[in-house]
PDB file of C-alpha atoms and ligand atoms in Angstrom:
ATOM      1  CA  UNK F   1      44.882 -27.848  36.673  1.00  0.00           C
ATOM      2  CA  UNK F   2      44.013 -31.740  35.257  1.00  0.00           C
ATOM      3  CA  UNK F   3      46.331 -33.649  37.323  1.00  0.00           C
ATOM      4  CA  UNK F   4      46.958 -37.484  37.676  1.00  0.00           C
ATOM      5  CA  UNK F   5      47.590 -39.398  41.035  1.00  0.00           C
ATOM      6  CA  UNK F   6      48.317 -42.776  42.221  1.00  0.00           C
ATOM      7  CA  UNK F   7      45.788 -44.839  44.207  1.00  0.00           C
ATOM      8  CA  UNK F   8      45.591 -48.336  45.594  1.00  0.00           C
ATOM      9  CA  UNK F   9      43.046 -50.464  46.778  1.00  0.00           C
ATOM     10  CA  UNK F  10      44.644 -52.247  49.625  1.00  0.00           C
ATOM     11  CA  UNK F  11      44.237 -55.849  50.326  1.00  0.00           C
ATOM     12  CA  UNK F  12      42.065 -55.534  53.118  1.00  0.00           C
ATOM     13  CA  UNK F  13      39.633 -54.103  50.843  1.00  0.00           C
ATOM     14  CA  UNK F  14      40.025 -56.372  48.529  1.00  0.00           C
ATOM     15  CA  UNK F  15      39.506 -59.197  50.629  1.00  0.00           C
ATOM     16  CA  UNK F  16      36.235 -57.743  51.973  1.00  0.00           C
ATOM     17  CA  UNK F  17      34.649 -57.131  48.818  1.00  0.00           C
ATOM     18  CA  UNK F  18      35.019 -53.427  48.796  1.00  0.00           C
ATOM     19  CA  UNK F  19      37.287 -52.736  45.550  1.00  0.00           C
ATOM     20  CA  UNK F  20      33.906 -52.015  43.177  1.00  0.00           C
ATOM     21  CA  UNK F  21      32.331 -49.579  46.018  1.00  0.00           C
ATOM     22  CA  UNK F  22      35.503 -47.864  46.408  1.00  0.00           C
ATOM     23  CA  UNK F  23      35.674 -47.327  42.660  1.00  0.00           C
ATOM     24  CA  UNK F  24      32.068 -46.220  42.596  1.00  0.00           C
ATOM     25  CA  UNK F  25      32.966 -43.644  45.059  1.00  0.00           C
ATOM     26  CA  UNK F  26      35.786 -42.616  43.363  1.00  0.00           C
ATOM     27  CA  UNK F  27      34.157 -41.714  40.217  1.00  0.00           C
ATOM     28  CA  UNK F  28      31.295 -40.040  41.766  1.00  0.00           C
ATOM     29  CA  UNK F  29      33.931 -37.867  43.253  1.00  0.00           C
ATOM     30  CA  UNK F  30      34.913 -37.273  39.862  1.00  0.00           C
ATOM     31  CA  UNK F  31      37.911 -39.022  39.343  1.00  0.00           C
ATOM     32  CA  UNK F  32      38.431 -40.292  35.391  1.00  0.00           C
ATOM     33  CA  UNK F  33      39.934 -43.736  35.899  1.00  0.00           C
ATOM     34  CA  UNK F  34      42.811 -43.579  33.788  1.00  0.00           C
ATOM     35  CA  UNK F  35      44.535 -47.328  34.207  1.00  0.00           C
ATOM     36  CA  UNK F  36      43.845 -49.907  36.684  1.00  0.00           C
ATOM     37  CA  UNK F  37      44.978 -53.698  36.954  1.00  0.00           C
ATOM     38  CA  UNK F  38      44.481 -56.527  39.883  1.00  0.00           C
ATOM     39  CA  UNK F  39      48.443 -57.845  41.210  1.00  0.00           C
ATOM     40  CA  UNK F  40      50.044 -58.950  44.210  1.00  0.00           C
ATOM     41  CA  UNK F  41      53.233 -57.353  45.364  1.00  0.00           C
ATOM     42  CA  UNK F  42      56.063 -59.397  46.742  1.00  0.00           C
ATOM     43  CA  UNK F  43      57.791 -57.969  50.288  1.00  0.00           C
ATOM     44  CA  UNK F  44      60.563 -56.526  48.429  1.00  0.00           C
ATOM     45  CA  UNK F  45      58.084 -54.863  45.906  1.00  0.00           C
ATOM     46  CA  UNK F  46      56.271 -53.448  48.945  1.00  0.00           C
ATOM     47  CA  UNK F  47      59.256 -52.381  50.221  1.00  0.00           C
ATOM     48  CA  UNK F  48      60.269 -50.603  47.490  1.00  0.00           C
ATOM     49  CA  UNK F  49      57.288 -48.640  46.747  1.00  0.00           C
ATOM     50  CA  UNK F  50      57.435 -47.658  50.507  1.00  0.00           C
ATOM     51  CA  UNK F  51      60.959 -47.009  50.671  1.00  0.00           C
ATOM     52  CA  UNK F  52      60.457 -43.691  52.288  1.00  0.00           C
ATOM     53  CA  UNK F  53      59.047 -45.200  55.192  1.00  0.00           C
ATOM     54  CA  UNK F  54      62.176 -47.581  55.701  1.00  0.00           C
ATOM     55  CA  UNK F  55      63.254 -45.966  58.991  1.00  0.00           C
ATOM     56  CA  UNK F  56      59.736 -46.190  60.690  1.00  0.00           C
ATOM     57  CA  UNK F  57      58.537 -48.596  63.040  1.00  0.00           C
ATOM     58  CA  UNK F  58      55.972 -49.838  60.939  1.00  0.00           C
ATOM     59  CA  UNK F  59      57.299 -50.450  58.065  1.00  0.00           C
ATOM     60  CA  UNK F  60      58.156 -54.560  58.440  1.00  0.00           C
ATOM     61  CA  UNK F  61      54.269 -54.622  59.295  1.00  0.00           C
ATOM     62  CA  UNK F  62      53.123 -52.334  56.633  1.00  0.00           C
ATOM     63  CA  UNK F  63      55.137 -54.067  53.513  1.00  0.00           C
ATOM     64  CA  UNK F  64      54.205 -57.186  55.169  1.00  0.00           C
ATOM     65  CA  UNK F  65      50.540 -56.535  54.897  1.00  0.00           C
ATOM     66  CA  UNK F  66      50.625 -54.489  51.516  1.00  0.00           C
ATOM     67  CA  UNK F  67      51.981 -58.150  50.238  1.00  0.00           C
ATOM     68  CA  UNK F  68      49.644 -60.132  52.089  1.00  0.00           C
ATOM     69  CA  UNK F  69      46.990 -60.286  48.724  1.00  0.00           C
ATOM     70  CA  UNK F  70      45.799 -58.800  45.869  1.00  0.00           C
ATOM     71  CA  UNK F  71      45.756 -55.466  45.067  1.00  0.00           C
ATOM     72  CA  UNK F  72      44.213 -52.747  42.820  1.00  0.00           C
ATOM     73  CA  UNK F  73      46.759 -50.431  42.112  1.00  0.00           C
ATOM     74  CA  UNK F  74      45.262 -47.225  39.486  1.00  0.00           C
ATOM     75  CA  UNK F  75      45.722 -43.925  38.288  1.00  0.00           C
ATOM     76  CA  UNK F  76      43.062 -41.141  38.527  1.00  0.00           C
ATOM     77  CA  UNK F  77      42.981 -38.107  36.651  1.00  0.00           C
ATOM     78  CA  UNK F  78      40.864 -35.131  37.522  1.00  0.00           C
ATOM     79  CA  UNK F  79      41.312 -31.024  38.600  1.00  0.00           C
ATOM     80  CA  UNK F  80      43.516 -31.202  41.632  1.00  0.00           C
ATOM     81  CA  UNK F  81      43.556 -34.871  41.624  1.00  0.00           C
ATOM     82  CA  UNK F  82      45.831 -34.859  44.379  1.00  0.00           C
ATOM     83  CA  UNK F  83      44.436 -33.039  47.201  1.00  0.00           C
ATOM     84  CA  UNK F  84      40.779 -34.280  46.275  1.00  0.00           C
ATOM     85  CA  UNK F  85      41.674 -37.702  46.616  1.00  0.00           C
ATOM     86  CA  UNK F  86      43.454 -37.349  50.137  1.00  0.00           C
ATOM     87  CA  UNK F  87      40.245 -35.307  51.084  1.00  0.00           C
ATOM     88  CA  UNK F  88      38.067 -38.168  49.672  1.00  0.00           C
ATOM     89  CA  UNK F  89      40.220 -41.140  51.519  1.00  0.00           C
ATOM     90  CA  UNK F  90      39.957 -38.888  54.500  1.00  0.00           C
ATOM     91  CA  UNK F  91      42.462 -39.307  58.081  1.00  0.00           C
ATOM     92  CA  UNK F  92      45.384 -42.212  57.803  1.00  0.00           C
ATOM     93  CA  UNK F  93      43.499 -43.549  61.042  1.00  0.00           C
ATOM     94  CA  UNK F  94      40.210 -44.546  60.083  1.00  0.00           C
ATOM     95  CA  UNK F  95      38.865 -43.647  63.719  1.00  0.00           C
ATOM     96  CA  UNK F  96      39.883 -40.225  63.128  1.00  0.00           C
ATOM     97  CA  UNK F  97      38.235 -40.072  59.281  1.00  0.00           C
ATOM     98  CA  UNK F  98      35.427 -37.959  58.712  1.00  0.00           C
ATOM     99  CA  UNK F  99      32.192 -39.351  57.740  1.00  0.00           C
ATOM    100  CA  UNK F 100      31.619 -39.631  53.806  1.00  0.00           C
ATOM    101  CA  UNK F 101      35.128 -40.339  53.446  1.00  0.00           C
ATOM    102  CA  UNK F 102      36.750 -43.530  51.981  1.00  0.00           C
ATOM    103  CA  UNK F 103      38.528 -44.767  55.021  1.00  0.00           C
ATOM    104  CA  UNK F 104      35.524 -44.078  57.873  1.00  0.00           C
ATOM    105  CA  UNK F 105      33.374 -46.341  54.970  1.00  0.00           C
ATOM    106  CA  UNK F 106      35.836 -48.738  54.043  1.00  0.00           C
ATOM    107  CA  UNK F 107      38.927 -48.997  56.753  1.00  0.00           C
ATOM    108  CA  UNK F 108      39.160 -50.642  59.752  1.00  0.00           C
ATOM    109  CA  UNK F 109      42.859 -49.974  61.650  1.00  0.00           C
ATOM    110  CA  UNK F 110      45.790 -47.448  60.770  1.00  0.00           C
ATOM    111  CA  UNK F 111      47.239 -50.130  58.798  1.00  0.00           C
ATOM    112  CA  UNK F 112      44.666 -51.604  57.479  1.00  0.00           C
ATOM    113  CA  UNK F 113      43.628 -48.521  55.998  1.00  0.00           C
ATOM    114  CA  UNK F 114      41.864 -49.761  52.606  1.00  0.00           C
ATOM    115  CA  UNK F 115      43.219 -47.113  50.474  1.00  0.00           C
ATOM    116  CA  UNK F 116      46.353 -45.183  49.671  1.00  0.00           C
ATOM    117  CA  UNK F 117      46.933 -41.844  47.645  1.00  0.00           C
ATOM    118  CA  UNK F 118      49.726 -39.902  46.702  1.00  0.00           C
ATOM    119  CA  UNK F 119      50.738 -37.426  48.932  1.00  0.00           C
ATOM    120  CA  UNK F 120      52.403 -34.607  46.169  1.00  0.00           C
ATOM    121  CA  UNK F 121      53.003 -34.490  42.642  1.00  0.00           C
ATOM    122  CA  UNK F 122      56.917 -35.700  43.136  1.00  0.00           C
ATOM    123  CA  UNK F 123      55.457 -38.606  44.476  1.00  0.00           C
ATOM    124  CA  UNK F 124      52.448 -38.975  42.475  1.00  0.00           C
ATOM    125  CA  UNK F 125      55.245 -39.351  39.605  1.00  0.00           C
ATOM    126  CA  UNK F 126      57.246 -41.955  41.117  1.00  0.00           C
ATOM    127  CA  UNK F 127      54.388 -44.111  42.639  1.00  0.00           C
ATOM    128  CA  UNK F 128      52.871 -44.192  38.480  1.00  0.00           C
ATOM    129  CA  UNK F 129      56.091 -45.160  37.038  1.00  0.00           C
ATOM    130  CA  UNK F 130      56.596 -47.548  39.917  1.00  0.00           C
ATOM    131  CA  UNK F 131      53.278 -49.645  38.752  1.00  0.00           C
ATOM    132  CA  UNK F 132      52.722 -48.440  35.451  1.00  0.00           C
ATOM    133  CA  UNK F 133      54.303 -48.297  31.827  1.00  0.00           C
ATOM    134  CA  UNK F 134      53.829 -45.228  29.695  1.00  0.00           C
ATOM    135  CA  UNK F 135      51.871 -47.407  27.324  1.00  0.00           C
ATOM    136  CA  UNK F 136      49.103 -48.291  30.095  1.00  0.00           C
ATOM    137  CA  UNK F 137      48.855 -44.565  30.721  1.00  0.00           C
ATOM    138  CA  UNK F 138      47.620 -42.985  27.036  1.00  0.00           C
TER     139      UNK F 138
HETATM  140  P1  CMP L   1      49.375 -45.091  53.119  1.00  0.00           P
HETATM  141  O1  CMP L   1      48.752 -43.687  52.567  1.00  0.00           O
HETATM  142  O2  CMP L   1      49.599 -46.139  52.035  1.00  0.00           O
HETATM  143  O3  CMP L   1      50.989 -44.674  53.285  1.00  0.00           O
HETATM  144  C1  CMP L   1      51.685 -45.002  54.363  1.00  0.00           C
HETATM  145  C2  CMP L   1      51.287 -46.283  55.479  1.00  0.00           C
HETATM  146  O4  CMP L   1      51.553 -46.100  56.258  1.00  0.00           O
HETATM  147  C3  CMP L   1      49.755 -45.388  55.322  1.00  0.00           C
HETATM  148  O5  CMP L   1      48.805 -45.347  54.542  1.00  0.00           O
HETATM  149  C4  CMP L   1      49.314 -46.936  56.522  1.00  0.00           C
HETATM  150  O6  CMP L   1      48.929 -47.603  56.373  1.00  0.00           O
HETATM  151  C5  CMP L   1      50.474 -47.073  57.209  1.00  0.00           C
HETATM  152  N1  CMP L   1      50.607 -46.392  58.729  1.00  0.00           N
HETATM  153  C6  CMP L   1      50.724 -45.092  59.099  1.00  0.00           C
HETATM  154  N2  CMP L   1      51.108 -45.219  60.384  1.00  0.00           N
HETATM  155  C7  CMP L   1      51.190 -46.665  60.570  1.00  0.00           C
HETATM  156  C8  CMP L   1      51.084 -47.044  62.149  1.00  0.00           C
HETATM  157  N3  CMP L   1      51.202 -46.339  63.052  1.00  0.00           N
HETATM  158  N4  CMP L   1      51.212 -48.218  62.161  1.00  0.00           N
HETATM  159  C9  CMP L   1      50.661 -49.187  61.012  1.00  0.00           C
HETATM  160  N5  CMP L   1      50.989 -48.800  59.819  1.00  0.00           N
HETATM  161  C10 CMP L   1      50.821 -47.310  59.664  1.00  0.00           C
END
């Protein structure tokens, strides 16, 4: 089933100049780039995006980091996009990520982990709608 998922090149990876290299790996893995833009989040916008983690101890650190500089949010499409992107990203903690995964290649810590990817169909729908309007997704 052709499916869409949502991803972000996070501020650490943008700062280090890894955006194009990450996009190249994503395209090499068979994902079609449906939509992408560069923007910066306010702290409140980052809190809205990560609201499911509001009670976690790392919420303030996470939302401060995600509002610390430009990001590239994007919508990606392929067969099994949600699960396949999570495989390509690797473990949340780059120290545990396998060789060849985006986090092994580009991330430095569990907080500054280079990329985000939706974990399920309902979260992908919420996350795509949080960043993109229907006219940007044709
Ligand atoms: P992401 O896939 O964007 O979804 C939630 C994020 O929370 C996750 O990536 C990590 O960057 C972050 N996160 C998870 N656990 C921790 C932690 N222990 N400390 C800081 N950030 C974390």
